[in-house]
Amino acid sequence: MTNTMSGNAGTISAGLRMAWPARRPSGRAVLVVLLMAGLALSSRGVNAIALSGMSAAGPERAAPAVTETAALQAEARRLLAQYRGNPPALRDSAGAALAAGRNDATVAVFLKLRWAGRLRAGLERYGAMLASADVQQLAFAAAGVQRYGAQLHNGLLLDGPSRLITVSIHDQRLIAYDGGRVVVDAPVTTGRPALPTDIGAMRVMRKDAPWTMQSPWPKGSPEWYPDTVVQMVVWFTRNGEGLHDASWQPASTLGPGSQYGPFASHGCIHVPLAAVKALFEWAPTGTPVVVYPGD
């Protein structure tokens, strides 16, 4: 929900998005386009922020071309043997690896990890080759995608912040990492198209339990809702967006596509109660929260 914070320490306008200052339009849609174009991203209130504990060196320096080519050729031979006679399955597997790598690259770019651009370029170089009709070329491209995808993922976990919360809009999924280990993995529901959840690198700003969400919209408005109590909220923006439970939403309706459904929020992120309890106890103020479009 979207919520507006009042002077009462236990009340906020729901949506459940709270309005610390009144909500202003952001450049979220523009951000997504810029990110896909590989440009530096920023928007009012959701700028890509540099987070502590991250090295500029990156997880792995560029390998000599000859060494990398030899490694990819060996992996390509293994893939050819594994998917013998089934190029479509190989292409599908590589496509999934490409999507995962792009997601990790997006998060790394938002976190301003300096090696992200180099590894993303390598990923896309081989990703562009996946359309090849030549099975040898396809296998080589798949090997390259897997290599750079693995480097991006490992780099994000090992060189990024020790504690990290990520939310994919496409997958409607939240994953929290602690030292590279997944500690929370849960389906979620983000903001509806008219009131989408902000995109970018943010931080846990405060936590409240319980909390009364109060509508920042007047009664009679299509966005108005009655005062709504939630058990706990982990706020990650100053304009009223937080991770919170949503007792009115059936658990079965969380997950992919739910941002278009009847339980879509006003900008907050609905999380199963058990998951938000874990996050509430685990994530201190300052924990990075990265919301990204997803591939």
C-alpha positions as YAML, in Angstrom:
chain: A
units: angstrom
residues:
- id: 1
  name: MET
  ca: [0.00, 0.00, 0.00]
- id: 2
  name: THR
  ca: [0.99, 3.61, -0.18]
- id: 3
  name: ASN
  ca: [0.96, 5.38, 3.09]
- id: 4
  name: THR
  ca: [1.15, 8.82, 4.52]
- id: 5
  name: MET
  ca: [2.97, 9.17, 7.77]
- id: 6
  name: SER
  ca: [1.19, 11.14, 10.43]
- id: 7
  name: GLY
  ca: [2.47, 12.56, 13.69]
- id: 8
  name: ASN
  ca: [1.18, 9.49, 15.50]
- id: 9
  name: ALA
  ca: [4.08, 7.07, 15.77]
- id: 10
  name: GLY
  ca: [1.79, 4.19, 14.93]
- id: 11
  name: THR
  ca: [-0.06, 5.58, 11.98]
- id: 12
  name: ILE
  ca: [0.66, 5.97, 8.32]
- id: 13
  name: SER
  ca: [-1.37, 6.36, 5.22]
- id: 14
  name: ALA
  ca: [-1.63, 3.05, 3.59]
- id: 15
  name: GLY
  ca: [-1.38, 1.90, 0.10]
- id: 16
  name: LEU
  ca: [0.20, 0.91, 1.37]
- id: 17
  name: ARG
  ca: [2.63, 3.69, 0.65]
- id: 18
  name: MET
  ca: [3.35, 6.26, 3.29]
- id: 19
  name: ALA
  ca: [3.92, 9.83, 2.28]
- id: 20
  name: TRP
  ca: [6.79, 11.24, 4.28]
- id: 21
  name: PRO
  ca: [6.89, 14.14, 2.04]
- id: 22
  name: ALA
  ca: [3.95, 14.08, -0.33]
- id: 23
  name: ARG
  ca: [4.64, 11.72, -3.16]
- id: 24
  name: ARG
  ca: [6.02, 13.30, -6.30]
- id: 25
  name: PRO
  ca: [6.23, 11.69, -9.72]
- id: 26
  name: SER
  ca: [9.56, 9.97, -10.38]
- id: 27
  name: GLY
  ca: [11.31, 9.06, -13.59]
- id: 28
  name: ARG
  ca: [10.84, 5.33, -13.10]
- id: 29
  name: ALA
  ca: [9.76, 4.58, -16.65]
- id: 30
  name: VAL
  ca: [12.66, 6.63, -17.99]
- id: 31
  name: LEU
  ca: [15.01, 4.79, -15.64]
- id: 32
  name: VAL
  ca: [14.07, 1.44, -17.09]
- id: 33
  name: VAL
  ca: [14.73, 2.64, -20.64]
- id: 34
  name: LEU
  ca: [18.05, 4.17, -19.66]
- id: 35
  name: LEU
  ca: [19.12, 1.06, -17.82]
- id: 36
  name: MET
  ca: [18.38, -1.11, -20.83]
- id: 37
  name: ALA
  ca: [20.44, 1.30, -22.94]
- id: 38
  name: GLY
  ca: [23.31, 0.90, -20.51]
- id: 39
  name: LEU
  ca: [23.35, 4.52, -19.44]
- id: 40
  name: ALA
  ca: [23.95, 5.85, -15.96]
- id: 41
  name: LEU
  ca: [20.73, 5.81, -14.03]
- id: 42
  name: SER
  ca: [19.24, 8.24, -11.61]
- id: 43
  name: SER
  ca: [15.83, 9.56, -10.65]
- id: 44
  name: ARG
  ca: [14.45, 11.87, -8.02]
- id: 45
  name: GLY
  ca: [14.32, 9.95, -4.76]
- id: 46
  name: VAL
  ca: [15.64, 6.71, -6.19]
- id: 47
  name: ASN
  ca: [19.11, 7.58, -7.42]
- id: 48
  name: ALA
  ca: [21.53, 4.72, -7.88]
- id: 49
  name: ILE
  ca: [23.53, 5.07, -4.68]
- id: 50
  name: ALA
  ca: [27.00, 3.89, -3.82]
- id: 51
  name: LEU
  ca: [26.81, 1.43, -0.96]
- id: 52
  name: SER
  ca: [29.50, 0.68, 1.56]
- id: 53
  name: GLY
  ca: [31.54, -2.50, 1.64]
- id: 54
  name: MET
  ca: [31.94, -2.86, -2.13]
- id: 55
  name: SER
  ca: [35.24, -3.10, -3.93]
- id: 56
  name: ALA
  ca: [35.93, -1.27, -7.15]
- id: 57
  name: ALA
  ca: [38.21, -3.98, -8.41]
- id: 58
  name: GLY
  ca: [35.51, -6.49, -9.20]
- id: 59
  name: PRO
  ca: [35.27, -10.25, -8.89]
- id: 60
  name: GLU
  ca: [37.52, -11.16, -11.77]
- id: 61
  name: ARG
  ca: [39.79, -9.21, -14.07]
- id: 62
  name: ALA
  ca: [39.41, -9.70, -17.80]
- id: 63
  name: ALA
  ca: [41.06, -12.98, -18.73]
- id: 64
  name: PRO
  ca: [43.52, -13.06, -21.65]
- id: 65
  name: ALA
  ca: [41.56, -13.62, -24.86]
- id: 66
  name: VAL
  ca: [43.35, -16.86, -25.70]
- id: 67
  name: THR
  ca: [42.73, -18.34, -22.25]
- id: 68
  name: GLU
  ca: [39.06, -17.36, -22.28]
- id: 69
  name: THR
  ca: [38.52, -18.68, -25.79]
- id: 70
  name: ALA
  ca: [40.08, -22.03, -24.90]
- id: 71
  name: ALA
  ca: [37.92, -22.31, -21.79]
- id: 72
  name: LEU
  ca: [34.78, -21.46, -23.75]
- id: 73
  name: GLN
  ca: [35.62, -23.94, -26.49]
- id: 74
  name: ALA
  ca: [36.01, -26.69, -23.90]
- id: 75
  name: GLU
  ca: [32.70, -25.77, -22.28]
- id: 76
  name: ALA
  ca: [31.04, -25.60, -25.69]
- id: 77
  name: ARG
  ca: [32.13, -29.16, -26.43]
- id: 78
  name: ARG
  ca: [30.65, -30.28, -23.12]
- id: 79
  name: LEU
  ca: [27.37, -28.52, -23.89]
- id: 80
  name: LEU
  ca: [27.22, -30.08, -27.35]
- id: 81
  name: ALA
  ca: [27.56, -33.51, -25.79]
- id: 82
  name: GLN
  ca: [24.96, -32.72, -23.12]
- id: 83
  name: TYR
  ca: [22.38, -31.34, -25.58]
- id: 84
  name: ARG
  ca: [23.24, -33.59, -28.50]
- id: 85
  name: GLY
  ca: [20.40, -33.50, -31.01]
- id: 86
  name: ASN
  ca: [18.43, -30.88, -29.09]
- id: 87
  name: PRO
  ca: [19.62, -27.35, -30.01]
- id: 88
  name: PRO
  ca: [16.30, -25.75, -28.91]
- id: 89
  name: ALA
  ca: [16.84, -27.02, -25.35]
- id: 90
  name: LEU
  ca: [20.39, -25.64, -25.38]
- id: 91
  name: ARG
  ca: [19.12, -22.27, -26.62]
- id: 92
  name: ASP
  ca: [16.40, -22.21, -23.94]
- id: 93
  name: SER
  ca: [18.90, -23.01, -21.20]
- id: 94
  name: ALA
  ca: [21.25, -20.30, -22.43]
- id: 95
  name: GLY
  ca: [18.35, -17.85, -22.67]
- id: 96
  name: ALA
  ca: [17.49, -18.46, -19.02]
- id: 97
  name: ALA
  ca: [21.14, -17.91, -18.06]
- id: 98
  name: LEU
  ca: [21.16, -14.69, -20.08]
- id: 99
  name: ALA
  ca: [18.06, -13.40, -18.28]
- id: 100
  name: ALA
  ca: [19.54, -14.23, -14.87]
- id: 101
  name: GLY
  ca: [22.82, -12.58, -15.81]
- id: 102
  name: ARG
  ca: [21.04, -9.45, -16.97]
- id: 103
  name: ASN
  ca: [19.17, -9.25, -13.69]
- id: 104
  name: ASP
  ca: [22.39, -9.55, -11.69]
- id: 105
  name: ALA
  ca: [24.01, -6.96, -13.96]
- id: 106
  name: THR
  ca: [21.12, -4.56, -13.37]
- id: 107
  name: VAL
  ca: [21.44, -4.90, -9.60]
- id: 108
  name: ALA
  ca: [25.22, -4.45, -9.81]
- id: 109
  name: VAL
  ca: [24.80, -1.30, -11.92]
- id: 110
  name: PHE
  ca: [22.32, 0.15, -9.43]
- id: 111
  name: LEU
  ca: [24.83, -0.57, -6.66]
- id: 112
  name: LYS
  ca: [27.57, 1.13, -8.71]
- id: 113
  name: LEU
  ca: [29.89, -1.86, -8.68]
- id: 114
  name: ARG
  ca: [32.49, -0.69, -11.17]
- id: 115
  name: TRP
  ca: [33.12, -4.03, -12.81]
- id: 116
  name: ALA
  ca: [29.45, -4.44, -13.70]
- id: 117
  name: GLY
  ca: [29.73, -2.67, -17.04]
- id: 118
  name: ARG
  ca: [32.63, -4.82, -18.21]
- id: 119
  name: LEU
  ca: [30.96, -8.09, -17.28]
- id: 120
  name: ARG
  ca: [27.60, -7.00, -18.67]
- id: 121
  name: ALA
  ca: [29.27, -6.16, -21.98]
- id: 122
  name: GLY
  ca: [30.74, -9.65, -22.11]
- id: 123
  name: LEU
  ca: [27.38, -11.20, -21.28]
- id: 124
  name: GLU
  ca: [25.64, -9.25, -24.03]
- id: 125
  name: ARG
  ca: [28.38, -10.01, -26.55]
- id: 126
  name: TYR
  ca: [27.74, -13.73, -26.23]
- id: 127
  name: GLY
  ca: [24.01, -13.26, -25.74]
- id: 128
  name: ALA
  ca: [23.77, -11.69, -29.18]
- id: 129
  name: MET
  ca: [25.19, -14.89, -30.66]
- id: 130
  name: LEU
  ca: [22.47, -17.16, -29.24]
- id: 131
  name: ALA
  ca: [20.30, -16.62, -32.32]
- id: 132
  name: SER
  ca: [22.86, -18.38, -34.52]
- id: 133
  name: ALA
  ca: [21.54, -21.30, -36.55]
- id: 134
  name: ASP
  ca: [24.96, -22.94, -36.37]
- id: 135
  name: VAL
  ca: [24.94, -25.37, -33.45]
- id: 136
  name: GLN
  ca: [28.69, -24.97, -32.86]
- id: 137
  name: GLN
  ca: [28.30, -21.21, -32.65]
- id: 138
  name: LEU
  ca: [25.25, -21.63, -30.41]
- id: 139
  name: ALA
  ca: [27.17, -23.84, -27.99]
- id: 140
  name: PHE
  ca: [30.08, -21.38, -27.90]
- id: 141
  name: ALA
  ca: [27.68, -18.50, -27.24]
- id: 142
  name: ALA
  ca: [25.94, -20.48, -24.49]
- id: 143
  name: ALA
  ca: [29.31, -21.15, -22.85]
- id: 144
  name: GLY
  ca: [30.08, -17.42, -22.93]
- id: 145
  name: VAL
  ca: [26.73, -16.48, -21.45]
- id: 146
  name: GLN
  ca: [27.17, -19.00, -18.64]
- id: 147
  name: ARG
  ca: [30.70, -17.78, -17.92]
- id: 148
  name: TYR
  ca: [29.81, -14.10, -17.68]
- id: 149
  name: GLY
  ca: [26.52, -14.81, -15.93]
- id: 150
  name: ALA
  ca: [28.36, -16.77, -13.23]
- id: 151
  name: GLN
  ca: [30.93, -13.98, -12.83]
- id: 152
  name: LEU
  ca: [28.17, -11.40, -12.43]
- id: 153
  name: HIS
  ca: [26.31, -13.47, -9.85]
- id: 154
  name: ASN
  ca: [29.39, -14.38, -7.85]
- id: 155
  name: GLY
  ca: [30.67, -10.82, -8.03]
- id: 156
  name: LEU
  ca: [27.39, -9.44, -6.76]
- id: 157
  name: LEU
  ca: [27.35, -11.83, -3.81]
- id: 158
  name: LEU
  ca: [31.04, -11.65, -2.93]
- id: 159
  name: ASP
  ca: [31.89, -8.05, -3.81]
- id: 160
  name: GLY
  ca: [28.55, -6.41, -3.10]
- id: 161
  name: PRO
  ca: [27.11, -5.43, 0.28]
- id: 162
  name: SER
  ca: [27.17, -8.23, 2.84]
- id: 163
  name: ARG
  ca: [23.42, -7.85, 3.41]
- id: 164
  name: LEU
  ca: [21.22, -7.16, 0.42]
- id: 165
  name: ILE
  ca: [17.50, -7.25, -0.37]
- id: 166
  name: THR
  ca: [16.50, -7.51, -4.04]
- id: 167
  name: VAL
  ca: [13.01, -7.32, -5.54]
- id: 168
  name: SER
  ca: [12.23, -8.24, -9.15]
- id: 169
  name: ILE
  ca: [9.19, -6.49, -10.61]
- id: 170
  name: HIS
  ca: [9.00, -9.01, -13.45]
- id: 171
  name: ASP
  ca: [9.19, -12.06, -11.20]
- id: 172
  name: GLN
  ca: [7.36, -10.42, -8.26]
- id: 173
  name: ARG
  ca: [9.94, -12.01, -6.01]
- id: 174
  name: LEU
  ca: [12.04, -10.85, -3.07]
- id: 175
  name: ILE
  ca: [15.39, -12.42, -2.25]
- id: 176
  name: ALA
  ca: [17.54, -11.36, 0.71]
- id: 177
  name: TYR
  ca: [21.21, -12.33, 0.89]
- id: 178
  name: ASP
  ca: [23.52, -12.46, 3.88]
- id: 179
  name: GLY
  ca: [27.16, -13.02, 3.04]
- id: 180
  name: GLY
  ca: [26.16, -14.57, -0.28]
- id: 181
  name: ARG
  ca: [23.64, -16.91, 1.36]
- id: 182
  name: VAL
  ca: [19.90, -16.66, 0.66]
- id: 183
  name: VAL
  ca: [18.07, -15.97, 3.93]
- id: 184
  name: VAL
  ca: [14.64, -14.97, 2.57]
- id: 185
  name: ASP
  ca: [13.07, -15.96, -0.75]
- id: 186
  name: ALA
  ca: [9.41, -15.04, -1.10]
- id: 187
  name: PRO
  ca: [6.74, -14.11, -3.67]
- id: 188
  name: VAL
  ca: [5.52, -10.53, -3.38]
- id: 189
  name: THR
  ca: [3.08, -8.04, -4.87]
- id: 190
  name: THR
  ca: [4.34, -4.60, -5.87]
- id: 191
  name: GLY
  ca: [2.58, -1.42, -6.97]
- id: 192
  name: ARG
  ca: [-0.12, -1.39, -9.62]
- id: 193
  name: PRO
  ca: [0.70, 0.18, -13.02]
- id: 194
  name: ALA
  ca: [-0.79, 3.55, -12.03]
- id: 195
  name: LEU
  ca: [1.22, 3.62, -8.78]
- id: 196
  name: PRO
  ca: [4.30, 1.50, -9.45]
- id: 197
  name: THR
  ca: [6.92, 0.74, -6.84]
- id: 198
  name: ASP
  ca: [10.04, 2.87, -7.23]
- id: 199
  name: ILE
  ca: [12.94, 1.34, -9.14]
- id: 200
  name: GLY
  ca: [16.54, 1.67, -8.02]
- id: 201
  name: ALA
  ca: [18.95, 1.25, -5.14]
- id: 202
  name: MET
  ca: [17.49, 2.32, -1.82]
- id: 203
  name: ARG
  ca: [18.03, 1.50, 1.86]
- id: 204
  name: VAL
  ca: [16.08, 0.36, 4.90]
- id: 205
  name: MET
  ca: [15.21, 3.69, 6.53]
- id: 206
  name: ARG
  ca: [13.18, 2.61, 9.54]
- id: 207
  name: LYS
  ca: [10.98, -0.18, 10.86]
- id: 208
  name: ASP
  ca: [7.64, -0.04, 12.65]
- id: 209
  name: ALA
  ca: [5.42, -2.68, 14.26]
- id: 210
  name: PRO
  ca: [2.49, -2.54, 14.20]
- id: 211
  name: TRP
  ca: [1.44, 0.28, 11.88]
- id: 212
  name: THR
  ca: [-1.83, 1.83, 10.76]
- id: 213
  name: MET
  ca: [-1.85, 2.75, 7.11]
- id: 214
  name: GLN
  ca: [-3.87, 5.88, 6.33]
- id: 215
  name: SER
  ca: [-4.88, 6.89, 2.83]
- id: 216
  name: PRO
  ca: [-3.22, 10.04, 1.50]
- id: 217
  name: TRP
  ca: [-6.12, 10.27, -0.97]
- id: 218
  name: PRO
  ca: [-9.45, 11.80, 0.08]
- id: 219
  name: LYS
  ca: [-12.51, 9.66, 0.56]
- id: 220
  name: GLY
  ca: [-14.29, 9.35, -2.75]
- id: 221
  name: SER
  ca: [-11.03, 9.14, -4.67]
- id: 222
  name: PRO
  ca: [-10.56, 5.90, -6.65]
- id: 223
  name: GLU
  ca: [-7.32, 5.35, -4.72]
- id: 224
  name: TRP
  ca: [-8.78, 5.94, -1.24]
- id: 225
  name: TYR
  ca: [-8.78, 3.11, 1.29]
- id: 226
  name: PRO
  ca: [-9.85, 2.89, 4.94]
- id: 227
  name: ASP
  ca: [-7.35, 2.84, 7.81]
- id: 228
  name: THR
  ca: [-5.55, -0.49, 7.61]
- id: 229
  name: VAL
  ca: [-3.39, -2.11, 10.27]
- id: 230
  name: VAL
  ca: [-0.33, -4.14, 9.29]
- id: 231
  name: GLN
  ca: [1.82, -6.14, 11.69]
- id: 232
  name: MET
  ca: [5.15, -4.67, 10.63]
- id: 233
  name: VAL
  ca: [6.71, -2.44, 7.99]
- id: 234
  name: VAL
  ca: [10.28, -2.13, 6.74]
- id: 235
  name: TRP
  ca: [10.40, 1.31, 5.09]
- id: 236
  name: PHE
  ca: [12.83, 1.84, 2.20]
- id: 237
  name: THR
  ca: [11.85, 5.28, 0.81]
- id: 238
  name: ARG
  ca: [10.85, 8.62, 2.29]
- id: 239
  name: ASN
  ca: [7.75, 8.82, 0.14]
- id: 240
  name: GLY
  ca: [5.97, 5.97, 1.86]
- id: 241
  name: GLU
  ca: [7.09, 2.71, 0.31]
- id: 242
  name: GLY
  ca: [7.80, -0.25, 2.53]
- id: 243
  name: LEU
  ca: [7.84, -4.02, 2.80]
- id: 244
  name: HIS
  ca: [4.87, -5.17, 4.86]
- id: 245
  name: ASP
  ca: [2.39, -7.96, 5.42]
- id: 246
  name: ALA
  ca: [-1.05, -7.79, 3.80]
- id: 247
  name: SER
  ca: [-3.57, -9.92, 5.69]
- id: 248
  name: TRP
  ca: [-6.31, -9.02, 3.17]
- id: 249
  name: GLN
  ca: [-4.42, -10.67, 0.30]
- id: 250
  name: PRO
  ca: [-4.57, -14.47, -0.10]
- id: 251
  name: ALA
  ca: [-1.08, -15.96, -0.19]
- id: 252
  name: SER
  ca: [-1.90, -17.75, -3.43]
- id: 253
  name: THR
  ca: [-2.26, -14.41, -5.23]
- id: 254
  name: LEU
  ca: [1.30, -13.23, -4.53]
- id: 255
  name: GLY
  ca: [3.94, -13.67, -7.20]
- id: 256
  name: PRO
  ca: [4.26, -13.17, -10.98]
- id: 257
  name: GLY
  ca: [1.60, -10.95, -12.50]
- id: 258
  name: SER
  ca: [0.12, -9.92, -9.16]
- id: 259
  name: GLN
  ca: [1.05, -6.27, -9.76]
- id: 260
  name: TYR
  ca: [-1.77, -6.27, -12.32]
- id: 261
  name: GLY
  ca: [-4.31, -8.00, -10.09]
- id: 262
  name: PRO
  ca: [-6.92, -6.81, -7.60]
- id: 263
  name: PHE
  ca: [-4.48, -6.90, -4.66]
- id: 264
  name: ALA
  ca: [-1.76, -4.79, -6.30]
- id: 265
  name: SER
  ca: [-0.49, -2.14, -3.92]
- id: 266
  name: HIS
  ca: [-0.32, 1.64, -4.04]
- id: 267
  name: GLY
  ca: [3.47, 1.41, -4.20]
- id: 268
  name: CYS
  ca: [4.48, -0.67, -1.20]
- id: 269
  name: ILE
  ca: [5.53, -4.30, -1.47]
- id: 270
  name: HIS
  ca: [3.26, -6.95, 0.03]
- id: 271
  name: VAL
  ca: [5.29, -9.75, 1.61]
- id: 272
  name: PRO
  ca: [4.12, -12.95, 3.37]
- id: 273
  name: LEU
  ca: [3.96, -12.40, 7.13]
- id: 274
  name: ALA
  ca: [6.67, -14.97, 7.92]
- id: 275
  name: ALA
  ca: [9.00, -13.34, 5.40]
- id: 276
  name: VAL
  ca: [8.45, -9.79, 6.63]
- id: 277
  name: LYS
  ca: [9.02, -10.97, 10.21]
- id: 278
  name: ALA
  ca: [12.35, -12.44, 9.15]
- id: 279
  name: LEU
  ca: [13.30, -9.24, 7.32]
- id: 280
  name: PHE
  ca: [12.21, -7.08, 10.25]
- id: 281
  name: GLU
  ca: [14.50, -8.95, 12.63]
- id: 282
  name: TRP
  ca: [17.37, -9.43, 10.18]
- id: 283
  name: ALA
  ca: [17.71, -6.13, 8.28]
- id: 284
  name: PRO
  ca: [19.15, -3.19, 10.21]
- id: 285
  name: THR
  ca: [18.67, 0.40, 9.12]
- id: 286
  name: GLY
  ca: [20.87, 1.04, 6.11]
- id: 287
  name: THR
  ca: [20.48, -2.40, 4.55]
- id: 288
  name: PRO
  ca: [20.46, -1.95, 0.75]
- id: 289
  name: VAL
  ca: [17.15, -2.61, -1.01]
- id: 290
  name: VAL
  ca: [17.34, -2.86, -4.80]
- id: 291
  name: VAL
  ca: [14.12, -2.94, -6.80]
- id: 292
  name: TYR
  ca: [14.73, -3.70, -10.47]
- id: 293
  name: PRO
  ca: [12.53, -4.27, -13.54]
- id: 294
  name: GLY
  ca: [13.65, -7.85, -14.21]
- id: 295
  name: ASP
  ca: [14.29, -9.60, -17.50]
...
